[in-house]
Coordinates of C-alpha atoms and ligand atoms in Angstrom, one line a residue:
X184 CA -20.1 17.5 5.1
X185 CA -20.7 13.6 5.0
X186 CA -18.1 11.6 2.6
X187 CA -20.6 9.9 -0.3
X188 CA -18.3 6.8 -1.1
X189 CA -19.2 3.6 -3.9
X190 CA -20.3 0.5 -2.0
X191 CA -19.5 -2.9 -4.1
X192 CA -21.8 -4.4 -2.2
X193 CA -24.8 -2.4 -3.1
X194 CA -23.5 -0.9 -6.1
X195 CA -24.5 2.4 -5.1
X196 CA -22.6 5.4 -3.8
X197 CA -23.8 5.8 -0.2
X198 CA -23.2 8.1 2.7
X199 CA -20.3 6.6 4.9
X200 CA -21.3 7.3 8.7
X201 CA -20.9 5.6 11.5
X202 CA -23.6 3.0 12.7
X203 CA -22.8 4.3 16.1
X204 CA -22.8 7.7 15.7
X205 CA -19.3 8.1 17.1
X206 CA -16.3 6.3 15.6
X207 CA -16.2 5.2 12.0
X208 CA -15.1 1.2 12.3
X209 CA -13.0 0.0 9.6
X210 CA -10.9 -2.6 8.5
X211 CA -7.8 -2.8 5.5
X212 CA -6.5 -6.0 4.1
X213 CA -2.8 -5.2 5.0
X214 CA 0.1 -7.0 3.7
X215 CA 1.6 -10.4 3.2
X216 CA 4.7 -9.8 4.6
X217 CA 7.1 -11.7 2.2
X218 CA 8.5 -9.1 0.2
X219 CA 9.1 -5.9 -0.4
X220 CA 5.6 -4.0 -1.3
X221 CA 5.1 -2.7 -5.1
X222 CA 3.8 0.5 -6.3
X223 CA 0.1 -1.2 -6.7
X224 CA 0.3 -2.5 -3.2
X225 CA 0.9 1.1 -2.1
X226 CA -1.7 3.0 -4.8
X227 CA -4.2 1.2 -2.4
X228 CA -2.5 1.7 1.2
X229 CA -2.3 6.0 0.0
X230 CA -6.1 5.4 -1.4
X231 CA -7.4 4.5 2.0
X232 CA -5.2 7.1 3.6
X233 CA -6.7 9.5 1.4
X234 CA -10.1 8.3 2.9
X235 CA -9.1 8.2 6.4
X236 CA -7.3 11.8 6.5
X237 CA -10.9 13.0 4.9
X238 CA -13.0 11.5 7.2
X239 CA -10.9 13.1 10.2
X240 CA -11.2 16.8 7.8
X241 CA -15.0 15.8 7.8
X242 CA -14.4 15.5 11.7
X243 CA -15.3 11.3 11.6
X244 CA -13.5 10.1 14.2
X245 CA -11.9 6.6 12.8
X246 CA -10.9 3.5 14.4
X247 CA -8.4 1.9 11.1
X248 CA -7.6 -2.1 12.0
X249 CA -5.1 -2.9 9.4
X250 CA -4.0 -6.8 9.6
X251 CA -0.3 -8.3 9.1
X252 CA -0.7 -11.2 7.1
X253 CA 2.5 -13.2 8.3
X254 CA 2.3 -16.5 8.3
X255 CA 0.5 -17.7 4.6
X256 CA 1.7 -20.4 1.7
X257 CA 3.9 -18.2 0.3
X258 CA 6.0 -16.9 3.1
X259 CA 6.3 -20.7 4.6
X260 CA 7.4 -21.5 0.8
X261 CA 10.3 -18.5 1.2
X262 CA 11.6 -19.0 4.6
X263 CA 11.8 -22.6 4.2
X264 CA 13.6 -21.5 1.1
X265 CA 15.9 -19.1 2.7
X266 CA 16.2 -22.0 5.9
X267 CA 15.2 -19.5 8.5
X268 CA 11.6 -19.3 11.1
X269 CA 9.0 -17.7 9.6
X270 CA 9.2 -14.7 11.6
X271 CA 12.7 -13.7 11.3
X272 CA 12.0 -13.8 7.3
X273 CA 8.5 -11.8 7.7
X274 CA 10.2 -9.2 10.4
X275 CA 12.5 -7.5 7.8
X276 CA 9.7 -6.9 5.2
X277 CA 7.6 -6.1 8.0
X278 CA 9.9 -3.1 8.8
X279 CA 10.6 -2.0 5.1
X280 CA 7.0 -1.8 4.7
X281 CA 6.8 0.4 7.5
X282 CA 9.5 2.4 6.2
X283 CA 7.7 2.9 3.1
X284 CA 4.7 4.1 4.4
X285 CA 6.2 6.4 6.3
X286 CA 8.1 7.4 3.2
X287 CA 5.0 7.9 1.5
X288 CA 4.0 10.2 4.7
X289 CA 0.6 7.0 4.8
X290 CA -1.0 7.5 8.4
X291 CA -0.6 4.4 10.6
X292 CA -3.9 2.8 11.4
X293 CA -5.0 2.9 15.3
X294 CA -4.2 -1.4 15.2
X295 CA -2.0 -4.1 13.3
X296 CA -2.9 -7.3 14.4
X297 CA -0.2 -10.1 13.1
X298 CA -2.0 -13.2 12.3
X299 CA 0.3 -15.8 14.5
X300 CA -1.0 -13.8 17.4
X301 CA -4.7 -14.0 16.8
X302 CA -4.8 -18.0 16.2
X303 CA -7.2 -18.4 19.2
X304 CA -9.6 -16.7 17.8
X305 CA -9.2 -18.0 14.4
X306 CA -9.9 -21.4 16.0
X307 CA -12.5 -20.6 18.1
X308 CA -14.1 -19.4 15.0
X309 CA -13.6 -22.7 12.8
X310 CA -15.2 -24.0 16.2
X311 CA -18.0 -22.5 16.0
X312 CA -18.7 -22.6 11.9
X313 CA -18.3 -26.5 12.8
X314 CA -21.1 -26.2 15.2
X315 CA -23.3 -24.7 13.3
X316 CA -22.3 -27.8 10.3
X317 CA -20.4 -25.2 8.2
X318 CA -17.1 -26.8 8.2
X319 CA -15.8 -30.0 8.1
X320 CA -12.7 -31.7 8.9
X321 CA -10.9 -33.8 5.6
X322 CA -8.9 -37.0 6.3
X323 CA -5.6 -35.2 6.5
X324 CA -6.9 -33.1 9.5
X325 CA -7.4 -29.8 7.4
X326 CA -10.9 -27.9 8.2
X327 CA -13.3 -26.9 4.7
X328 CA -15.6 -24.1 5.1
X329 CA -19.0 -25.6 3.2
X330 CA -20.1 -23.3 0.7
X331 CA -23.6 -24.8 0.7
X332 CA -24.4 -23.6 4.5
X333 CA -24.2 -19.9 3.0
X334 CA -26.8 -19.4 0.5
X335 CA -25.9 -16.0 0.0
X336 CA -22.0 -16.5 -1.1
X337 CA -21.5 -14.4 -4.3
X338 CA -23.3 -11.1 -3.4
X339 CA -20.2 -9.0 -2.7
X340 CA -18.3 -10.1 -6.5
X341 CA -22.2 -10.8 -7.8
X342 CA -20.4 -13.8 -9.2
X343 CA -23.4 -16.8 -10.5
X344 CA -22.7 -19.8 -8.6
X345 CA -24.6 -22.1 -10.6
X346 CA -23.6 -25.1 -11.5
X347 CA -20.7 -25.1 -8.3
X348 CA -20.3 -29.0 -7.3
X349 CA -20.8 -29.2 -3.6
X350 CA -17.8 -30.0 -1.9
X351 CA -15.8 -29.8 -4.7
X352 CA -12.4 -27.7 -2.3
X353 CA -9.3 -25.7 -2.8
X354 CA -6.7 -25.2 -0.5
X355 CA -4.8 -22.9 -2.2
X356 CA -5.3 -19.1 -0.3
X357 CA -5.3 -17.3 -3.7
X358 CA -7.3 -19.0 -6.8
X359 CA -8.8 -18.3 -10.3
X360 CA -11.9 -16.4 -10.4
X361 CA -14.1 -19.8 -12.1
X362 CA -13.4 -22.0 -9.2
X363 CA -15.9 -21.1 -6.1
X364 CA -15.3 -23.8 -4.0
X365 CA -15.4 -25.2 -0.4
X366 CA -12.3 -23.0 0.8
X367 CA -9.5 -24.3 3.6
X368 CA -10.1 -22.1 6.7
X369 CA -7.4 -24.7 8.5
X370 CA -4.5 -26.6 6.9
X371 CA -3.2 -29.4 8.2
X372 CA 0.2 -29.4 9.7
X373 CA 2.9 -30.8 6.9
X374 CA 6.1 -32.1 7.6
X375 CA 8.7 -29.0 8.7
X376 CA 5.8 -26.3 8.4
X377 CA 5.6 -23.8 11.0
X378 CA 2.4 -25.3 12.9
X379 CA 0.3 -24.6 15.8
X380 CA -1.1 -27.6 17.8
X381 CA -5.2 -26.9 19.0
X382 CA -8.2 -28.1 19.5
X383 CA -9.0 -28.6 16.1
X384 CA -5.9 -30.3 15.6
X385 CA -2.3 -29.3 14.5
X386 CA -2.0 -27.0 11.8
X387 CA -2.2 -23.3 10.5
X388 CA -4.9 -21.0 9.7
X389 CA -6.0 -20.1 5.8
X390 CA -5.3 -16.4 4.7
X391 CA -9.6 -15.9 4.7
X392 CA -9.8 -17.1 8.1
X393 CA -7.2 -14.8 9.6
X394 CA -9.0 -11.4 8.1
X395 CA -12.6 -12.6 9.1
X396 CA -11.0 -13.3 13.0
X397 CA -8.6 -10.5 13.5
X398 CA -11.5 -7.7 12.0
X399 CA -14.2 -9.1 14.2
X400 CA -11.8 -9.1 17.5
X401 CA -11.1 -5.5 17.2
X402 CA -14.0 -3.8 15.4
X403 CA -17.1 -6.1 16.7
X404 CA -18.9 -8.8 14.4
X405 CA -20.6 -6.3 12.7
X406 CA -18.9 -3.0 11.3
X407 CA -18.7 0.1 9.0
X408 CA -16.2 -0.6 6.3
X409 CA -13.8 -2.9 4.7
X410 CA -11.4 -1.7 2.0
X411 CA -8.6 -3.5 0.0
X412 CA -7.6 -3.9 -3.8
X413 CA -9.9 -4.5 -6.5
X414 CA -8.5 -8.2 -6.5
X415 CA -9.4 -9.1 -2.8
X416 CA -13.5 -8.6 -3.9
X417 CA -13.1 -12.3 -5.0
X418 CA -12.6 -14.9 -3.3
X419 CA -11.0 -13.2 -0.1
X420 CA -14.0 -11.0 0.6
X421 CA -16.6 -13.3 -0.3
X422 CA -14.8 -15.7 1.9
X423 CA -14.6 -13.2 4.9
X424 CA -18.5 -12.7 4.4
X425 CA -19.6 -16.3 4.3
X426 CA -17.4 -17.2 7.6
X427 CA -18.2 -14.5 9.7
X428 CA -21.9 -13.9 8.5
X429 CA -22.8 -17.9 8.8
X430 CA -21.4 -17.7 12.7
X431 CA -22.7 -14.7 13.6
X432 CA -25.9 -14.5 12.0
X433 CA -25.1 -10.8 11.3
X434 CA -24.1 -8.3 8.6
X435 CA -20.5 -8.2 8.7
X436 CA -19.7 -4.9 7.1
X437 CA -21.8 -2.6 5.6
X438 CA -20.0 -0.8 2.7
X439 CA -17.0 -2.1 0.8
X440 CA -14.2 -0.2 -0.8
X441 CA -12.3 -1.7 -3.4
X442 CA -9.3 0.1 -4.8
X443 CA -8.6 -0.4 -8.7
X444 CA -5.5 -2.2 -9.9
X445 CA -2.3 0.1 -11.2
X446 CA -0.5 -0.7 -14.6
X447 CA 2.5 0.8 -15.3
X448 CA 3.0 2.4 -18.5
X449 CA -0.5 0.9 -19.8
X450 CA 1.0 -2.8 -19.0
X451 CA 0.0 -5.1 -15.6
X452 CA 3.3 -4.9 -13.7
X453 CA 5.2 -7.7 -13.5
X454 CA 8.6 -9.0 -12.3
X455 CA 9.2 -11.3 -15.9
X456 CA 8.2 -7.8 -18.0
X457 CA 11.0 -5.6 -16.0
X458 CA 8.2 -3.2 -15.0
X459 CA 7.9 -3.8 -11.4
X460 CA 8.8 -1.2 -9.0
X461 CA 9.4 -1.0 -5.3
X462 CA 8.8 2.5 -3.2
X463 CA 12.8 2.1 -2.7
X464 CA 13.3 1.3 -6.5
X465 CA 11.7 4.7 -7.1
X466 CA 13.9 6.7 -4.0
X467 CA 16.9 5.1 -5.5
X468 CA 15.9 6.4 -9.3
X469 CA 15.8 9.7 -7.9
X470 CA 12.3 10.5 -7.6
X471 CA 10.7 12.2 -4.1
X472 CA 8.5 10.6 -1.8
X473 CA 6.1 13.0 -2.1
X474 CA 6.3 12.8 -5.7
X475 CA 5.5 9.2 -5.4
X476 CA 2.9 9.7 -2.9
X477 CA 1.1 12.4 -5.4
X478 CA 1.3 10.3 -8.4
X479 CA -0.5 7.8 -6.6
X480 CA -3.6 9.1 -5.4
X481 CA -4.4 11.9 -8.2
X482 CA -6.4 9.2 -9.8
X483 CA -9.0 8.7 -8.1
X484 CA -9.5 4.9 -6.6
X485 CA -12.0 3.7 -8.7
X486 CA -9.9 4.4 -12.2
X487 CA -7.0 2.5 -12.9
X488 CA -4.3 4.4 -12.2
X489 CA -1.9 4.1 -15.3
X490 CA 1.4 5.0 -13.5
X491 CA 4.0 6.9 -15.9
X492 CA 7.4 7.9 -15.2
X493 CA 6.3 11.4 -16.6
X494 CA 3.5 11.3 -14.5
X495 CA 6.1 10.8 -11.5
X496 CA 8.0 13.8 -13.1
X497 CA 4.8 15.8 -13.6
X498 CA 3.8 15.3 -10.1
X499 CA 7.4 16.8 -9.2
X500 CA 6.7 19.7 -11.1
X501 CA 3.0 20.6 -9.1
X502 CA 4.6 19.8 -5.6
X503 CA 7.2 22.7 -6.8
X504 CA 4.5 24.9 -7.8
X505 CA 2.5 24.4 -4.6
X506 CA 5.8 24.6 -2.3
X507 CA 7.3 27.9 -4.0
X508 CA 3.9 29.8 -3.9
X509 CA 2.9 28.9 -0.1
X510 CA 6.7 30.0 0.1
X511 CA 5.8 33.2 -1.2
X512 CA 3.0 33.4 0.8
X513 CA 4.7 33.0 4.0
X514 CA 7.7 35.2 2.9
X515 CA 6.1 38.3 1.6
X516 CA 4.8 41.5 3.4
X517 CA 1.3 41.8 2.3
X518 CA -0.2 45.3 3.1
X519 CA -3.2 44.8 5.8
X520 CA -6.8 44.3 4.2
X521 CA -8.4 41.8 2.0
X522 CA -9.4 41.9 -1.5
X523 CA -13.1 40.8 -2.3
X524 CA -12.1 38.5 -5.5
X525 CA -9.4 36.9 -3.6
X526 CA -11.4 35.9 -0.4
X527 CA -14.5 34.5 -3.1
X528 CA -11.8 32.3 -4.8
X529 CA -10.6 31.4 -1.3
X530 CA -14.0 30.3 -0.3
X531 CA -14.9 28.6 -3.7
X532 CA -11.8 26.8 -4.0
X533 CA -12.4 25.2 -1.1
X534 CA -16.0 24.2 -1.7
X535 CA -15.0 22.5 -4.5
X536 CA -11.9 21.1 -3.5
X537 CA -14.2 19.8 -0.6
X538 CA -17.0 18.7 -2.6
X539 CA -15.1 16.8 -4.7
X540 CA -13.2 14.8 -1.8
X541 CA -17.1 14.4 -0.9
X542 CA -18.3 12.9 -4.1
X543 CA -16.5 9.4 -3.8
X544 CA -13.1 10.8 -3.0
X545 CA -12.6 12.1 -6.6
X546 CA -9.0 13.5 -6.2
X547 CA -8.3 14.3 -9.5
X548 CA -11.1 16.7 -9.4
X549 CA -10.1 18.1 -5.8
X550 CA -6.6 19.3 -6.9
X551 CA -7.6 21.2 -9.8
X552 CA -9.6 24.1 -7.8
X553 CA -6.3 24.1 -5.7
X554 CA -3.8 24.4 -8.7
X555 CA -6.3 27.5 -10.0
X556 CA -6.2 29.3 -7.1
X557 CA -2.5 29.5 -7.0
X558 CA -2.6 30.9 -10.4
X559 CA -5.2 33.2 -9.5
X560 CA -3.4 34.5 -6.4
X561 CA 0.3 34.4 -8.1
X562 CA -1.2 37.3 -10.7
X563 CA -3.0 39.2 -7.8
X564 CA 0.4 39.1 -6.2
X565 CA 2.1 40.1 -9.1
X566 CA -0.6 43.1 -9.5
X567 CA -0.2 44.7 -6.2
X568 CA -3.6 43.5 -5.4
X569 CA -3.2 40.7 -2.9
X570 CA -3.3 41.7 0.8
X571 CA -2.5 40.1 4.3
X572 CA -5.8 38.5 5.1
X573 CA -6.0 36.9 1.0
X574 CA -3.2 35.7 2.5
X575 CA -4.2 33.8 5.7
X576 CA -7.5 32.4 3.9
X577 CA -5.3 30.4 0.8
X578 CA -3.0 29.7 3.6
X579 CA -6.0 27.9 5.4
X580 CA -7.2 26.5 2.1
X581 CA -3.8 24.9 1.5
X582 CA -3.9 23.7 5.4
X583 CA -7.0 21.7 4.4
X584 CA -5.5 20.3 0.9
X585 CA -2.5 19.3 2.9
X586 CA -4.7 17.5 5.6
X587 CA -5.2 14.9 2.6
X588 CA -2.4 15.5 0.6
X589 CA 0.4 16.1 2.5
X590 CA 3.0 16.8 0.0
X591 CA 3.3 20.6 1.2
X592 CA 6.2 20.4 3.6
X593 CA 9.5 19.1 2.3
X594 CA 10.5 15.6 4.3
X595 CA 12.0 14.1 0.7
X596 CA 15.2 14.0 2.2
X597 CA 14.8 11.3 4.7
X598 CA 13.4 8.1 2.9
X599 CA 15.8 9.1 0.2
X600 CA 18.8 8.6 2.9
X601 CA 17.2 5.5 3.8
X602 CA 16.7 3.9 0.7
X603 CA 20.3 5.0 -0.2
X604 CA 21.4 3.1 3.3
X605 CA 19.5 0.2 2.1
X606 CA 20.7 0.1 -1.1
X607 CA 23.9 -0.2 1.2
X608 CA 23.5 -2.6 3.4
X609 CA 22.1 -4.7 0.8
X610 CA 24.6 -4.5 -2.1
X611 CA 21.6 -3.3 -4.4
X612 CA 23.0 -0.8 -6.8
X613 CA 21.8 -1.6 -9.9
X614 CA 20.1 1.8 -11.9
X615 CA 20.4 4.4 -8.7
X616 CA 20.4 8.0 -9.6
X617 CA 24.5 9.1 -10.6
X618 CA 23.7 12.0 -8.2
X619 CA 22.5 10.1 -5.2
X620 CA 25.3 7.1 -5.7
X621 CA 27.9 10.5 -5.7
X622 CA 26.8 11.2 -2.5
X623 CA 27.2 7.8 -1.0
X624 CA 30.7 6.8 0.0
X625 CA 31.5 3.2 -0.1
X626 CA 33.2 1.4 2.8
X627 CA 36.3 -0.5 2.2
X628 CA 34.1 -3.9 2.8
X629 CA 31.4 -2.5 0.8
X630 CA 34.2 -2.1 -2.0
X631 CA 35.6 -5.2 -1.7
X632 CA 32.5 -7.5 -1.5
X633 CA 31.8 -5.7 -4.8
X634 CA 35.2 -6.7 -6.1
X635 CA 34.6 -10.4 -5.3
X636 CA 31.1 -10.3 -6.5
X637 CA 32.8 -8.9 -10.3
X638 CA 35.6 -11.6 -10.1
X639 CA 33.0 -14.4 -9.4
X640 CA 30.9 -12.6 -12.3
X641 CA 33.4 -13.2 -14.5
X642 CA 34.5 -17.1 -13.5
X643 CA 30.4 -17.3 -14.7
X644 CA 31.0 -15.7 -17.7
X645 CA 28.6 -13.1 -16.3
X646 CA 30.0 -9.8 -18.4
X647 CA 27.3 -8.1 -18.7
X648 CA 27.6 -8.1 -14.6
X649 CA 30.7 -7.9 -14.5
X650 CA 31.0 -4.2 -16.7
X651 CA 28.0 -3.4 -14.5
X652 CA 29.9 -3.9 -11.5
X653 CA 33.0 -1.7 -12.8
X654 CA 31.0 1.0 -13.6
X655 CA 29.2 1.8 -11.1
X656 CA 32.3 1.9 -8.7
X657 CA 33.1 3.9 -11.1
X658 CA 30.9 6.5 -10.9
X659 CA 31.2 6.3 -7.1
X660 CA 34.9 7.1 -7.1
X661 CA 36.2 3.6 -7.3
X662 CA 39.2 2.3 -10.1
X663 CA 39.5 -1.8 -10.4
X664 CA 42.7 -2.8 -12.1
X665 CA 43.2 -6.2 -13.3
X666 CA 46.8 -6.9 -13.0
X667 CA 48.6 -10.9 -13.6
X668 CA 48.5 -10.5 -9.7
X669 CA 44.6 -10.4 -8.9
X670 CA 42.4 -7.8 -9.1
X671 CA 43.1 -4.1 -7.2
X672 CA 41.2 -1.2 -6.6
X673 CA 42.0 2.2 -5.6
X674 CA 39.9 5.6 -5.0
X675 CA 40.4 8.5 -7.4
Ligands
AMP254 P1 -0.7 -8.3 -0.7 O1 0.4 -7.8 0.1 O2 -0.3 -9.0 -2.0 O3 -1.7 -9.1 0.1 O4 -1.5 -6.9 -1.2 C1 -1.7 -5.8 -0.4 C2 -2.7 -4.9 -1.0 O5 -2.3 -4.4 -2.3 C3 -4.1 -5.6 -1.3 O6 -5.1 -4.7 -0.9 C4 -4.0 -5.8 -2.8 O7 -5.3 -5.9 -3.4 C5 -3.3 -4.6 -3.3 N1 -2.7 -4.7 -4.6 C6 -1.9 -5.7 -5.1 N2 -1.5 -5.4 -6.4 C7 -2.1 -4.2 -6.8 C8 -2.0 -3.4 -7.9 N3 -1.3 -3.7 -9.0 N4 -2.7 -2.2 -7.9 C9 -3.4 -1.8 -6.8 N5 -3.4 -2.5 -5.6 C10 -2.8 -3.7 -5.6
ZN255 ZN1 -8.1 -9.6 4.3

């Protein structure tokens, strides 16, 4: 069965094999490593894990380069911000986004270049686009990819370049979708900026350069696949295209994957509108990780996925399902022998749970044969006419539907732990689940630092805080009495 998947470059749904015959080449936009990563960020890392896990079903052999942007405008900004080098700021969200896709059970790709150890390349490369008179060095010593030498820029986002005013720049990594403009590959070392010092002169590398150096280093110039989210289409992967395509005078990728954006409860997500959610927010709120994980690829990858906390609760509710009836299945004596109807439904179920995968990885449509063939089975069970070999062929059914799922097995308890440790270590325990906070008992520095943070609250004037504060030691076991003496506290 060969995996028929939407190509934005084509616009057509295409068979995704490998040019090679062997190994299926492909390359993720990973993260910017300068926070903690949002439920969006992570609809599109459990999308392309959906799409690697099918391939290996399909028995594609995959080789996943997925880049570690850590050294960009916004993570110099921060750092310099919190006065620390840039990589002790990006290693602890480089580890908490390794924790959460673990958490979220996401398969880790065979590579993850970092950017600051791939600037070589990335020079070599603005070498060579220089060559060829495709970039050109500014005053200030920062290097300008000409969007004139590449006639075809546009094609991926099949954005109409007229009226573009040659050598008009940006320098900005990210930018508005109207401005398609000579883009920085190299910035020019500033004053305090973390820097590197080259042949094309001091300075750091732009976000577009990185991707376009790092993918070609470890998958060849020309390769199978590139996937990110729906926002990288323009001007990332237009950007990638026109570097890599002007210096090697080949095709870079063949098919493109672009995952849709999320909204959460039918609005964009956003910090200022108090809907924006971290994997740990979520573990801390009580949901599962596999909860989380399900939520987030039952739509498929070309729908926006309008996350719910209902749908996070519905999701809870299926894994149940699935979890107590495989229970059942592995529990129960069944007497030898098979039962015609059960083995068809076996065998259909799967078809269409495959075909579905198949047809442009359409999950939603995958997971209902599954859901029906539990039912089906649960009333054969309940009628004395389900026997052991029905059992061993849904068994095998669900082994496939868990070879992409994965929400079958219960490992909930682990990220949970660690998100309540982190919620620790960093003082965060604003809006975790009463049950979960129960379970957590607080050090005597824990209790104190929280003391001191309620006192300083209230010099500010800070209530609201304040109350916050006193409840939730609170409900974590913990009395504060204000006395004429200072503050106390005691355990119940
Ligand atoms: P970043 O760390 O910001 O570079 O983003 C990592 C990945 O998450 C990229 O592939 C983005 O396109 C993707 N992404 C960002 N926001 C969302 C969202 N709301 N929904 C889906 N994917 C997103
Ligand atoms: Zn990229």
């Amino acid at each position: 069965m060969t995996l028929r998947l939407f190509n934005t470059l084509t616009g057509q749904i295409e068979p995704l094999v490998p040019a090679d015959g062997e190994v299926l080449r492909m390359y993720a936009c990973g993260p910017t490593v300068y926070d903690y990563g949002h439920i969006g960020n992570f609809r599109t890392f459990l999308q392309i894990d959906v799409l690697r896990r099918f391939l290996h079903l399909t028995g594609v052999p995959v080789r996943h380069v997925m880049n570690i942007t850590d050294v960009d405008d916004k993570i110099i900004r921060n750092a310099a911000q919190a006065a620390v080098p840039i990589s002790q700021y990006t290693a602890q969200y480089e580890q908490a986004f390794f924790e959460d896709l673990e958490a979220l059970r996401i398969e880790r790709p065979e590579v993850l270049p970092h950017a600051t150890d791939h600037i070589p390349r990335m020079v070599a490369l603005v070498e060579k686009l220089a060559a060829a008179g495709a970039a050109y060095r500014t005053e200030d010593g920062s290097w300008y990819f000409r969007l004139s030498a590449f006639p075809e820029y546009g094609k991926l986002s099949k954005k109409d370049l007229t009226g573009i005013a040659d050598g008009a720049r940006v320098d900005v990594d990210e930018y508005e979708k109207d401005s398609a403009r000579d883009f920085a590959l190299w910035k020019a070392a500033k004053q305090g900026e973390t820097s590197w010092d080259t042949a094309i002169g001091r300075g750091r590398p732009g976000w577009h350069l990185e991707c376009s150096a790092m993918s070609m280093e470890c998958l060849g110039e020309s390769f199978d696949l590139h996937a990110g989210g729906e926002d990288l289409m323009f001007p990332h992967h237009e950007n990638e295209i026109a570097q890599s395509e002007t210096a090697t005078h080949k095709p870079f990728v063949r098919h493109w994957m672009h995952v849709r954006f999320l909204l959460v409860e039918g609005r964009k997500m956003s910090k200022s509108e108090g809907n924006f959610f971290t994997i740990r927010d979520l573990l801390l709120k009580g949901y599962k990780a596999s909860a989380i994980r399900l939520a987030l690829i039952s739509v498929p990858y070309r729908h926006q996925l309008n996350f719910t906390f209902q749908g996070l609760t519905e999701a809870t509710g299926a894994i149940d399902r699935l979890r107590t009836f495989r229970r059942r299945l592995v529990d129960t004596f069944f007497p030898p022998g098979e039962n015609a109807q059960m083995q068809e439904a076996a065998r259909n179920a799967r078809a269409e749970y495959m075909a579905a995968l198949a047809n442009d990885l359409n999950t939603a449509e995958a997971r209902a044969p599954i859901f029906d063939l539990v039912r089906a089975a649960n009333s054969a069970i309940d009628q004395g006419q389900f026997l052991a070999a029905d059992s061993e062929a849904i068994l095998a059914v669900l082994k496939d539907f868990d070879a992409v799922f994965d929400v079958l097995e219960d490992r909930d308890a682990g990220p949970t732990e660690r998100a309540l440790a982190w919620a620790e270590q960093v003082g965060r325990f604003d809006d975790v689940a009463p049950e979960l906070l129960a379970r957590q008992s607080l050090t005597d520095e824990a209790i104190a630092a929280l003391v001191a943070e309620r006192t300083q609250a209230k010099r500010q004037r800070d209530f609201a805080r304040a109350d916050q504060i006193r409840n939730q030691l609170a409900q974590r076991g913990v009395i504060i009495e204000d006395s004429k003496d200072g503050v106390r506290w005691k355990r119940k």
